[in-house]
mmCIF file of C-alpha atoms and ligand atoms in Angstrom:
data_model
loop_
_atom_site.group_PDB
_atom_site.id
_atom_site.type_symbol
_atom_site.label_atom_id
_atom_site.label_comp_id
_atom_site.label_asym_id
_atom_site.label_seq_id
_atom_site.Cartn_x
_atom_site.Cartn_y
_atom_site.Cartn_z
ATOM 1 C CA MET H 971 81.893 -9.005 -24.298
ATOM 2 C CA LYS H 972 78.449 -10.874 -24.415
ATOM 3 C CA ALA H 973 77.375 -8.107 -21.881
ATOM 4 C CA LEU H 974 78.203 -5.725 -24.865
ATOM 5 C CA THR H 975 77.486 -7.642 -27.903
ATOM 6 C CA ARG H 976 74.092 -7.921 -26.087
ATOM 7 C CA LYS H 977 73.823 -3.918 -25.899
ATOM 8 C CA ILE H 978 75.140 -3.702 -29.470
ATOM 9 C CA VAL H 979 72.608 -6.089 -31.175
ATOM 10 C CA ARG H 980 69.321 -3.971 -29.477
ATOM 11 C CA PHE H 981 71.032 -0.827 -30.387
ATOM 12 C CA ALA H 982 70.868 -2.442 -33.800
ATOM 13 C CA LYS H 983 67.058 -3.294 -33.698
ATOM 14 C CA SER H 984 65.786 -0.182 -32.978
ATOM 15 C CA ILE H 985 67.689 1.932 -35.844
ATOM 16 C CA PRO H 986 65.119 1.220 -38.283
ATOM 17 C CA LEU H 987 62.367 2.575 -34.958
ATOM 18 C CA LEU H 988 64.807 5.737 -34.728
ATOM 19 C CA LEU H 989 65.321 6.398 -38.181
ATOM 20 C CA ARG H 990 61.020 6.462 -39.063
ATOM 21 C CA SER H 991 61.128 8.993 -36.257
ATOM 22 C CA ILE H 992 63.727 10.874 -37.675
ATOM 23 C CA LYS H 993 61.825 11.309 -40.720
ATOM 24 C CA MET H 994 58.024 11.856 -38.840
ATOM 25 C CA VAL H 995 59.386 14.086 -37.590
ATOM 26 C CA TYR H 996 60.940 15.983 -40.455
ATOM 27 C CA ARG H 997 57.759 15.297 -42.703
ATOM 28 C CA HIS H 998 55.656 16.641 -39.998
ATOM 29 C CA GLY H 999 58.010 19.385 -38.401
ATOM 30 C CA GLY H 1000 58.134 18.514 -34.949
ATOM 31 C CA TYR H 1001 56.660 15.484 -33.007
ATOM 32 C CA SER H 1002 53.732 15.736 -30.263
ATOM 33 C CA THR H 1003 51.251 13.295 -28.532
ATOM 34 C CA VAL H 1004 48.130 13.055 -26.404
ATOM 35 C CA HIS H 1005 47.384 11.646 -23.657
ATOM 36 C CA ILE H 1006 43.172 11.626 -23.479
ATOM 37 C CA ALA H 1007 41.829 11.294 -20.229
ATOM 38 C CA ASN H 1008 38.662 9.488 -20.775
ATOM 39 C CA VAL H 1009 35.834 11.343 -18.339
ATOM 40 C CA HIS H 1010 33.089 8.503 -17.386
ATOM 41 C CA CYS H 1011 30.355 8.972 -15.264
ATOM 42 C CA GLY H 1012 28.336 6.042 -15.101
ATOM 43 C CA GLU H 1013 25.179 5.695 -16.901
ATOM 44 C CA ILE H 1014 24.030 9.660 -17.078
ATOM 45 C CA LEU H 1015 22.702 9.086 -20.439
ATOM 46 C CA LYS H 1016 20.755 6.084 -19.617
ATOM 47 C CA GLY H 1017 16.734 6.259 -20.832
ATOM 48 C CA LYS H 1018 17.529 8.585 -23.418
ATOM 49 C CA ASN H 1019 17.771 8.322 -27.125
ATOM 50 C CA VAL H 1020 19.676 9.941 -29.083
ATOM 51 C CA LEU H 1021 20.009 10.389 -32.783
ATOM 52 C CA ILE H 1022 23.291 11.396 -33.933
ATOM 53 C CA THR H 1023 23.301 12.307 -37.949
ATOM 54 C CA GLY H 1024 26.705 11.552 -39.588
ATOM 55 C CA GLY H 1025 27.758 9.512 -36.883
ATOM 56 C CA SER H 1026 29.545 6.670 -38.966
ATOM 57 C CA ARG H 1027 32.861 7.618 -38.860
ATOM 58 C CA GLY H 1028 35.476 10.205 -37.281
ATOM 59 C CA ILE H 1029 33.433 12.715 -34.895
ATOM 60 C CA GLY H 1030 30.498 11.090 -34.563
ATOM 61 C CA LEU H 1031 31.413 7.688 -34.201
ATOM 62 C CA SER H 1032 33.269 8.133 -31.667
ATOM 63 C CA ILE H 1033 30.213 10.832 -29.710
ATOM 64 C CA ALA H 1034 28.424 7.649 -30.641
ATOM 65 C CA LYS H 1035 30.293 5.370 -28.241
ATOM 66 C CA LYS H 1036 30.361 7.521 -25.557
ATOM 67 C CA CYS H 1037 26.833 7.921 -26.100
ATOM 68 C CA ILE H 1038 26.011 3.938 -25.421
ATOM 69 C CA GLN H 1039 27.976 4.012 -22.649
ATOM 70 C CA GLU H 1040 26.471 6.359 -21.051
ATOM 71 C CA GLY H 1041 23.681 4.038 -21.289
ATOM 72 C CA ALA H 1042 21.939 5.840 -24.295
ATOM 73 C CA GLN H 1043 20.211 4.201 -27.258
ATOM 74 C CA THR H 1044 21.405 5.851 -30.218
ATOM 75 C CA VAL H 1045 21.170 6.166 -34.056
ATOM 76 C CA ILE H 1046 23.668 6.789 -36.098
ATOM 77 C CA THR H 1047 22.852 8.043 -39.832
ATOM 78 C CA GLY H 1048 25.532 8.737 -43.049
ATOM 79 C CA ARG H 1049 24.996 7.827 -46.349
ATOM 80 C CA SER H 1050 27.753 4.903 -46.678
ATOM 81 C CA THR H 1051 26.146 0.891 -45.678
ATOM 82 C CA ASP H 1052 29.509 -0.142 -45.884
ATOM 83 C CA ALA H 1053 30.705 2.735 -43.014
ATOM 84 C CA LEU H 1054 27.786 2.442 -41.038
ATOM 85 C CA GLU H 1055 28.027 -1.606 -41.300
ATOM 86 C CA ARG H 1056 31.507 -0.814 -40.344
ATOM 87 C CA ALA H 1057 30.825 1.556 -36.746
ATOM 88 C CA LYS H 1058 28.168 -1.008 -35.956
ATOM 89 C CA GLY H 1059 30.481 -4.452 -36.027
ATOM 90 C CA GLU H 1060 33.048 -1.542 -34.423
ATOM 91 C CA ILE H 1061 30.599 -0.593 -31.003
ATOM 92 C CA ASN H 1062 28.891 -4.250 -31.466
ATOM 93 C CA SER H 1063 26.000 -3.289 -28.569
ATOM 94 C CA PRO H 1064 22.366 -4.141 -28.960
ATOM 95 C CA LEU H 1065 22.130 -0.295 -27.980
ATOM 96 C CA LEU H 1066 22.947 1.086 -31.709
ATOM 97 C CA LYS H 1067 20.838 1.061 -34.290
ATOM 98 C CA THR H 1068 22.015 2.138 -37.922
ATOM 99 C CA LEU H 1069 19.996 4.368 -40.476
ATOM 100 C CA ALA H 1070 21.188 5.199 -44.292
ATOM 101 C CA TRP H 1071 20.217 8.580 -44.230
ATOM 102 C CA ASP H 1072 21.125 11.840 -46.571
ATOM 103 C CA VAL H 1073 20.627 14.576 -45.002
ATOM 104 C CA SER H 1074 20.810 17.149 -47.738
ATOM 105 C CA GLN H 1075 17.501 15.958 -49.069
ATOM 106 C CA ILE H 1076 14.924 17.331 -47.787
ATOM 107 C CA PRO H 1077 12.524 15.304 -49.224
ATOM 108 C CA GLN H 1078 13.321 12.357 -47.134
ATOM 109 C CA MET H 1079 13.163 14.370 -43.513
ATOM 110 C CA GLU H 1080 9.859 13.184 -42.328
ATOM 111 C CA ALA H 1081 10.624 9.139 -44.063
ATOM 112 C CA GLY H 1082 13.625 8.994 -42.198
ATOM 113 C CA LEU H 1083 12.952 10.642 -39.033
ATOM 114 C CA ALA H 1084 9.905 8.029 -38.938
ATOM 115 C CA LYS H 1085 12.027 5.612 -38.954
ATOM 116 C CA ALA H 1086 14.419 6.767 -36.827
ATOM 117 C CA GLY H 1087 11.471 6.811 -34.234
ATOM 118 C CA ASN H 1088 10.674 2.831 -34.888
ATOM 119 C CA LEU H 1089 14.411 2.351 -34.767
ATOM 120 C CA PHE H 1090 14.206 3.747 -31.062
ATOM 121 C CA GLY H 1091 10.710 3.044 -30.641
ATOM 122 C CA GLY H 1092 9.470 6.202 -28.742
ATOM 123 C CA ASP H 1093 10.844 9.661 -29.299
ATOM 124 C CA ILE H 1094 13.927 11.545 -29.734
ATOM 125 C CA ASP H 1095 15.637 13.316 -26.621
ATOM 126 C CA VAL H 1096 18.289 14.503 -28.317
ATOM 127 C CA LEU H 1097 18.792 15.476 -31.973
ATOM 128 C CA VAL H 1098 23.638 15.888 -32.677
ATOM 129 C CA ASN H 1099 24.092 17.958 -35.450
ATOM 130 C CA ASN H 1100 27.241 16.139 -36.626
ATOM 131 C CA ALA H 1101 26.764 15.080 -40.348
ATOM 132 C CA GLY H 1102 29.002 17.399 -42.425
ATOM 133 C CA ILE H 1103 31.343 17.623 -45.834
ATOM 134 C CA ALA H 1104 34.360 19.759 -46.058
ATOM 135 C CA ASN H 1105 35.703 22.064 -48.773
ATOM 136 C CA GLY H 1106 38.999 24.357 -48.961
ATOM 137 C CA VAL H 1107 38.247 25.961 -52.580
ATOM 138 C CA ALA H 1108 38.021 29.377 -51.667
ATOM 139 C CA PHE H 1109 36.616 33.652 -53.148
ATOM 140 C CA PRO H 1110 37.411 33.910 -55.587
ATOM 141 C CA ASP H 1111 37.304 29.851 -57.238
ATOM 142 C CA VAL H 1112 34.178 29.058 -55.769
ATOM 143 C CA THR H 1113 32.133 28.118 -58.332
ATOM 144 C CA GLU H 1114 27.236 27.461 -58.538
ATOM 145 C CA ASN H 1115 27.648 23.210 -57.572
ATOM 146 C CA ILE H 1116 30.084 23.836 -55.204
ATOM 147 C CA TRP H 1117 28.065 26.148 -52.198
ATOM 148 C CA ASP H 1118 25.624 24.357 -53.751
ATOM 149 C CA GLU H 1119 26.847 20.874 -52.449
ATOM 150 C CA MET H 1120 28.602 22.197 -49.987
ATOM 151 C CA TYR H 1121 24.887 24.043 -48.088
ATOM 152 C CA ALA H 1122 22.969 21.101 -48.769
ATOM 153 C CA THR H 1123 24.500 18.903 -45.999
ATOM 154 C CA ASN H 1124 25.523 21.535 -43.851
ATOM 155 C CA SER H 1125 23.817 24.461 -43.107
ATOM 156 C CA LYS H 1126 20.293 23.269 -44.937
ATOM 157 C CA GLY H 1127 20.470 19.893 -44.248
ATOM 158 C CA LEU H 1128 20.495 20.467 -40.486
ATOM 159 C CA PHE H 1129 18.175 23.404 -40.672
ATOM 160 C CA PHE H 1130 15.699 21.480 -41.491
ATOM 161 C CA LEU H 1131 16.512 18.320 -39.983
ATOM 162 C CA THR H 1132 15.869 21.029 -36.695
ATOM 163 C CA GLN H 1133 13.011 22.221 -37.685
ATOM 164 C CA ALA H 1134 10.978 19.088 -38.256
ATOM 165 C CA VAL H 1135 12.117 17.371 -34.724
ATOM 166 C CA CYS H 1136 12.093 20.719 -32.704
ATOM 167 C CA GLY H 1137 8.207 21.532 -34.538
ATOM 168 C CA LYS H 1138 7.449 18.308 -32.936
ATOM 169 C CA TRP H 1139 9.259 18.159 -29.679
ATOM 170 C CA MET H 1140 7.505 22.200 -29.565
ATOM 171 C CA ALA H 1141 3.960 20.534 -30.437
ATOM 172 C CA ARG H 1142 4.231 17.918 -27.219
ATOM 173 C CA LYS H 1143 4.754 20.192 -24.228
ATOM 174 C CA ASN H 1144 5.408 18.522 -21.531
ATOM 175 C CA ASP H 1145 8.224 18.613 -18.563
ATOM 176 C CA ARG H 1146 10.777 16.680 -20.255
ATOM 177 C CA ILE H 1147 14.123 18.746 -21.303
ATOM 178 C CA ARG H 1148 15.024 17.938 -24.847
ATOM 179 C CA LYS H 1149 18.582 18.723 -26.261
ATOM 180 C CA VAL H 1150 19.717 19.851 -29.684
ATOM 181 C CA ILE H 1151 23.849 19.770 -30.147
ATOM 182 C CA ASN H 1152 25.292 21.535 -33.169
ATOM 183 C CA ILE H 1153 29.083 20.589 -34.296
ATOM 184 C CA SER H 1154 30.067 23.728 -35.905
ATOM 185 C CA SER H 1155 33.517 24.718 -36.485
ATOM 186 C CA GLN H 1156 35.915 26.973 -35.552
ATOM 187 C CA GLY H 1157 36.247 28.409 -38.649
ATOM 188 C CA GLY H 1158 32.503 29.473 -37.523
ATOM 189 C CA PHE H 1159 34.536 32.056 -35.295
ATOM 190 C CA VAL H 1160 37.450 32.971 -37.988
ATOM 191 C CA GLY H 1161 36.636 35.668 -41.495
ATOM 192 C CA ALA H 1162 35.833 33.599 -43.872
ATOM 193 C CA THR H 1163 36.172 32.553 -47.368
ATOM 194 C CA TYR H 1164 35.264 29.978 -48.754
ATOM 195 C CA PRO H 1165 31.596 27.862 -48.683
ATOM 196 C CA TYR H 1166 32.736 25.865 -45.831
ATOM 197 C CA ARG H 1167 33.771 27.823 -43.300
ATOM 198 C CA LEU H 1168 30.231 30.334 -44.364
ATOM 199 C CA THR H 1169 28.058 27.021 -43.555
ATOM 200 C CA LYS H 1170 30.171 26.732 -40.305
ATOM 201 C CA TRP H 1171 28.684 30.481 -39.096
ATOM 202 C CA ASP H 1172 25.690 29.443 -40.170
ATOM 203 C CA VAL H 1173 25.663 27.000 -37.672
ATOM 204 C CA ALA H 1174 26.864 28.672 -35.034
ATOM 205 C CA GLY H 1175 24.548 31.517 -35.517
ATOM 206 C CA LEU H 1176 21.459 29.338 -36.253
ATOM 207 C CA THR H 1177 22.795 27.446 -32.589
ATOM 208 C CA GLN H 1178 22.351 31.327 -30.595
ATOM 209 C CA GLY H 1179 19.041 32.041 -32.144
ATOM 210 C CA LEU H 1180 17.398 28.580 -31.783
ATOM 211 C CA GLY H 1181 18.998 28.522 -27.841
ATOM 212 C CA ILE H 1182 16.652 31.973 -27.669
ATOM 213 C CA ARG H 1183 14.004 30.237 -29.342
ATOM 214 C CA LEU H 1184 13.537 27.039 -27.781
ATOM 215 C CA ALA H 1185 14.512 27.383 -24.101
ATOM 216 C CA PRO H 1186 11.399 28.551 -22.705
ATOM 217 C CA TYR H 1187 9.858 24.839 -24.210
ATOM 218 C CA GLY H 1188 12.792 22.777 -22.883
ATOM 219 C CA ILE H 1189 14.716 22.243 -26.112
ATOM 220 C CA ILE H 1190 18.421 23.615 -25.009
ATOM 221 C CA VAL H 1191 20.281 24.064 -27.956
ATOM 222 C CA ASN H 1192 24.466 24.167 -27.584
ATOM 223 C CA GLY H 1193 26.973 23.876 -29.924
ATOM 224 C CA ILE H 1194 30.720 22.640 -30.252
ATOM 225 C CA ALA H 1195 33.482 24.258 -32.901
ATOM 226 C CA PRO H 1196 36.234 21.738 -33.199
ATOM 227 C CA GLY H 1197 39.594 22.851 -34.162
ATOM 228 C CA ILE H 1198 41.280 20.466 -35.974
ATOM 229 C CA ILE H 1199 40.471 16.934 -35.554
ATOM 230 C CA ALA H 1200 42.062 14.048 -36.545
ATOM 231 C CA THR H 1201 39.544 11.989 -39.180
ATOM 232 C CA ASP H 1202 39.015 11.694 -42.568
ATOM 233 C CA MET H 1203 37.900 15.463 -43.070
ATOM 234 C CA GLN H 1204 41.954 15.666 -41.826
ATOM 235 C CA PRO H 1205 43.743 13.303 -43.802
ATOM 236 C CA ARG H 1206 46.923 15.152 -43.618
ATOM 237 C CA PHE H 1207 47.463 14.589 -39.674
ATOM 238 C CA LEU H 1208 44.982 10.887 -39.687
ATOM 239 C CA GLN H 1209 47.651 9.055 -41.315
ATOM 240 C CA GLN H 1210 50.265 11.260 -38.613
ATOM 241 C CA ASN H 1211 49.397 8.551 -36.351
ATOM 242 C CA GLU H 1212 51.074 8.422 -32.797
ATOM 243 C CA ASN H 1213 52.420 12.443 -34.290
ATOM 244 C CA VAL H 1214 50.158 14.136 -33.668
ATOM 245 C CA TYR H 1215 51.696 17.463 -33.880
ATOM 246 C CA CYS H 1216 50.786 20.246 -35.858
ATOM 247 C CA ALA H 1217 52.884 24.092 -35.957
ATOM 248 C CA LEU H 1218 49.624 26.017 -36.737
ATOM 249 C CA ASN H 1219 47.957 25.185 -33.225
ATOM 250 C CA PRO H 1220 49.480 26.716 -29.972
ATOM 251 C CA LEU H 1221 49.378 23.623 -28.179
ATOM 252 C CA LYS H 1222 51.435 22.639 -30.827
ATOM 253 C CA ARG H 1223 48.710 18.874 -31.921
ATOM 254 C CA VAL H 1224 45.858 18.490 -33.346
ATOM 255 C CA ALA H 1225 43.054 16.317 -31.140
ATOM 256 C CA LEU H 1226 41.586 13.042 -31.179
ATOM 257 C CA PRO H 1227 37.876 12.702 -31.830
ATOM 258 C CA ASP H 1228 37.482 11.191 -28.311
ATOM 259 C CA GLU H 1229 38.263 15.303 -27.027
ATOM 260 C CA ILE H 1230 34.976 16.268 -28.640
ATOM 261 C CA ALA H 1231 32.805 13.194 -28.172
ATOM 262 C CA SER H 1232 33.698 14.165 -23.695
ATOM 263 C CA LEU H 1233 32.263 17.626 -24.563
ATOM 264 C CA ALA H 1234 29.378 16.240 -26.700
ATOM 265 C CA ILE H 1235 27.793 14.142 -23.800
ATOM 266 C CA PHE H 1236 28.415 16.790 -21.152
ATOM 267 C CA LEU H 1237 26.409 19.342 -23.328
ATOM 268 C CA MET H 1238 24.159 15.956 -23.721
ATOM 269 C CA SER H 1239 23.613 15.495 -19.729
ATOM 270 C CA ASP H 1240 21.623 17.365 -17.299
ATOM 271 C CA ALA H 1241 24.705 18.908 -15.631
ATOM 272 C CA ALA H 1242 24.703 20.781 -18.079
ATOM 273 C CA ASN H 1243 21.175 22.614 -18.406
ATOM 274 C CA PHE H 1244 21.325 26.144 -17.440
ATOM 275 C CA ILE H 1245 24.076 26.531 -20.936
ATOM 276 C CA VAL H 1246 22.037 27.576 -23.705
ATOM 277 C CA GLY H 1247 22.563 28.777 -26.745
ATOM 278 C CA GLN H 1248 26.223 28.512 -26.585
ATOM 279 C CA THR H 1249 29.054 26.848 -29.125
ATOM 280 C CA ILE H 1250 31.954 25.946 -26.894
ATOM 281 C CA VAL H 1251 35.196 26.455 -28.712
ATOM 282 C CA CYS H 1252 37.131 23.449 -28.808
ATOM 283 C CA ASP H 1253 40.873 23.663 -31.041
ATOM 284 C CA GLY H 1254 43.210 24.295 -28.504
ATOM 285 C CA GLY H 1255 44.339 27.978 -28.768
ATOM 286 C CA PHE H 1256 44.056 28.084 -32.389
ATOM 287 C CA SER H 1257 41.203 30.466 -32.953
ATOM 288 C CA LEU H 1258 42.733 33.317 -30.651
ATOM 289 C CA LYS H 1259 46.139 33.654 -33.117
HETATM 290 N N1 NAP P 96 37.874 16.856 -38.243
HETATM 291 C C1 NAP P 96 37.609 18.290 -38.005
HETATM 292 O O1 NAP P 96 39.133 18.527 -38.416
HETATM 293 C C2 NAP P 96 36.628 19.443 -37.625
HETATM 294 C C3 NAP P 96 36.532 20.744 -37.415
HETATM 295 C C4 NAP P 96 35.880 21.319 -37.511
HETATM 296 C C5 NAP P 96 34.597 20.452 -37.149
HETATM 297 N N2 NAP P 96 34.160 19.446 -37.618
HETATM 298 C C6 NAP P 96 33.003 19.061 -37.979
HETATM 299 O O2 NAP P 96 32.497 18.331 -37.240
HETATM 300 C C7 NAP P 96 32.145 17.114 -37.820
HETATM 301 C C8 NAP P 96 32.187 15.945 -38.150
HETATM 302 O O3 NAP P 96 33.586 15.553 -39.026
HETATM 303 P P1 NAP P 96 34.214 14.728 -38.577
HETATM 304 O O4 NAP P 96 35.278 15.107 -39.214
HETATM 305 O O5 NAP P 96 34.414 13.571 -37.645
HETATM 306 O O6 NAP P 96 34.288 14.258 -40.583
HETATM 307 P P2 NAP P 96 34.701 12.379 -41.136
HETATM 308 O O7 NAP P 96 35.371 11.998 -40.544
HETATM 309 O O8 NAP P 96 34.223 13.415 -42.643
HETATM 310 O O9 NAP P 96 32.827 12.651 -40.476
HETATM 311 C C9 NAP P 96 31.871 12.220 -41.549
HETATM 312 C C10 NAP P 96 30.752 12.024 -41.522
HETATM 313 O O10 NAP P 96 28.844 13.301 -42.082
HETATM 314 C C11 NAP P 96 27.750 11.709 -42.709
HETATM 315 N N3 NAP P 96 28.014 12.385 -44.008
HETATM 316 C C12 NAP P 96 28.317 13.219 -44.835
HETATM 317 N N4 NAP P 96 27.252 13.943 -45.427
HETATM 318 C C13 NAP P 96 25.724 13.524 -44.774
HETATM 319 C C14 NAP P 96 24.741 14.184 -45.339
HETATM 320 N N5 NAP P 96 24.387 14.476 -46.534
HETATM 321 N N6 NAP P 96 24.275 13.172 -44.849
HETATM 322 C C15 NAP P 96 24.137 11.922 -44.049
HETATM 323 N N7 NAP P 96 25.272 11.559 -43.683
HETATM 324 C C16 NAP P 96 26.658 12.328 -44.086
HETATM 325 C C17 NAP P 96 29.198 10.523 -43.265
HETATM 326 O O11 NAP P 96 29.725 9.884 -43.500
HETATM 327 P P3 NAP P 96 29.047 8.867 -45.175
HETATM 328 O O12 NAP P 96 30.008 9.946 -46.411
HETATM 329 O O13 NAP P 96 28.719 8.074 -45.497
HETATM 330 O O14 NAP P 96 27.794 10.441 -45.807
HETATM 331 C C18 NAP P 96 30.178 10.778 -41.236
HETATM 332 O O15 NAP P 96 29.959 9.934 -41.582
HETATM 333 C C19 NAP P 96 31.716 18.265 -39.290
HETATM 334 O O16 NAP P 96 30.569 18.710 -39.468
HETATM 335 C C20 NAP P 96 32.659 18.819 -40.040
HETATM 336 O O17 NAP P 96 32.866 20.183 -39.959
HETATM 337 C C21 NAP P 96 35.515 18.914 -38.266
#
């Protein structure tokens, strides 16, 4: 009798969780979980100085965490000082430095780079162009303001920062290998009707062009094209918490930022020195449909 009562109580206690799960599956159309195997190489980036634009949240923050685990001195940028402070508290490592810097402000580019150089106490070895903003307003409703805002960060800012950093590397002429990692999007490989996607075509094209142009200088440029990643940029999927289900994707799930970060670390490392001008699509098959 006691055993039966215990079973009934246990079942009654599990009802709220059961109801929550049913609601979650109903709301999102299905249920998927994800297990990530974190690749940890030791200190594969030891001695490197890595500058990550937009490192206070999402994919950039995940990349920063992994850079530090792999021994790199890392500077993250972003516009919000609060978000940078939160990132600093979360990572809590002397290898991390933060810099409030809006990459869309071209006249402030040299000053920003000088500050980053001071924080590193030396040269940048790896530039990760990750900062980005999104807006889904599409043709025929795009206004000039939307266009300009999107391009200022995602394309123009990225171009001029890369030019400033690589220009200095080209002038130095030494045997040191330097790297640029550009974060594009799977949207940079499919038809585009809105500025966000068009900027991501820019980034993939620039990666290819600079890959060829800079390889003779020992500067290796590659990129990553993420699919749907659960970050602030994808609020619906970020809010799903433990349910990463996504009907749009052949894998039936979105990815977590760590899955992009692992790929970024590989591309930054000397293990990827013969990959040039490629944008690696990491989208669970989304763009193949
Ligand atoms: N999440 C996705 O599904 C997805 C898919 C494909 C590609 N991507 C690309 O991946 C990159 C990272 O996206 P995410 O999902 O991690 O986005 P997120 O969570 O919104 O983070 C964006 C980061 O960029 C910073 N940022 C934005 N504008 C900036 C500017 N003008 N200057 C400096 N920093 C700036 C943000 O900080 P502040 O706001 O404080 O400046 C934040 O740190 C972006 O380039 C995005 O286009 C994302």
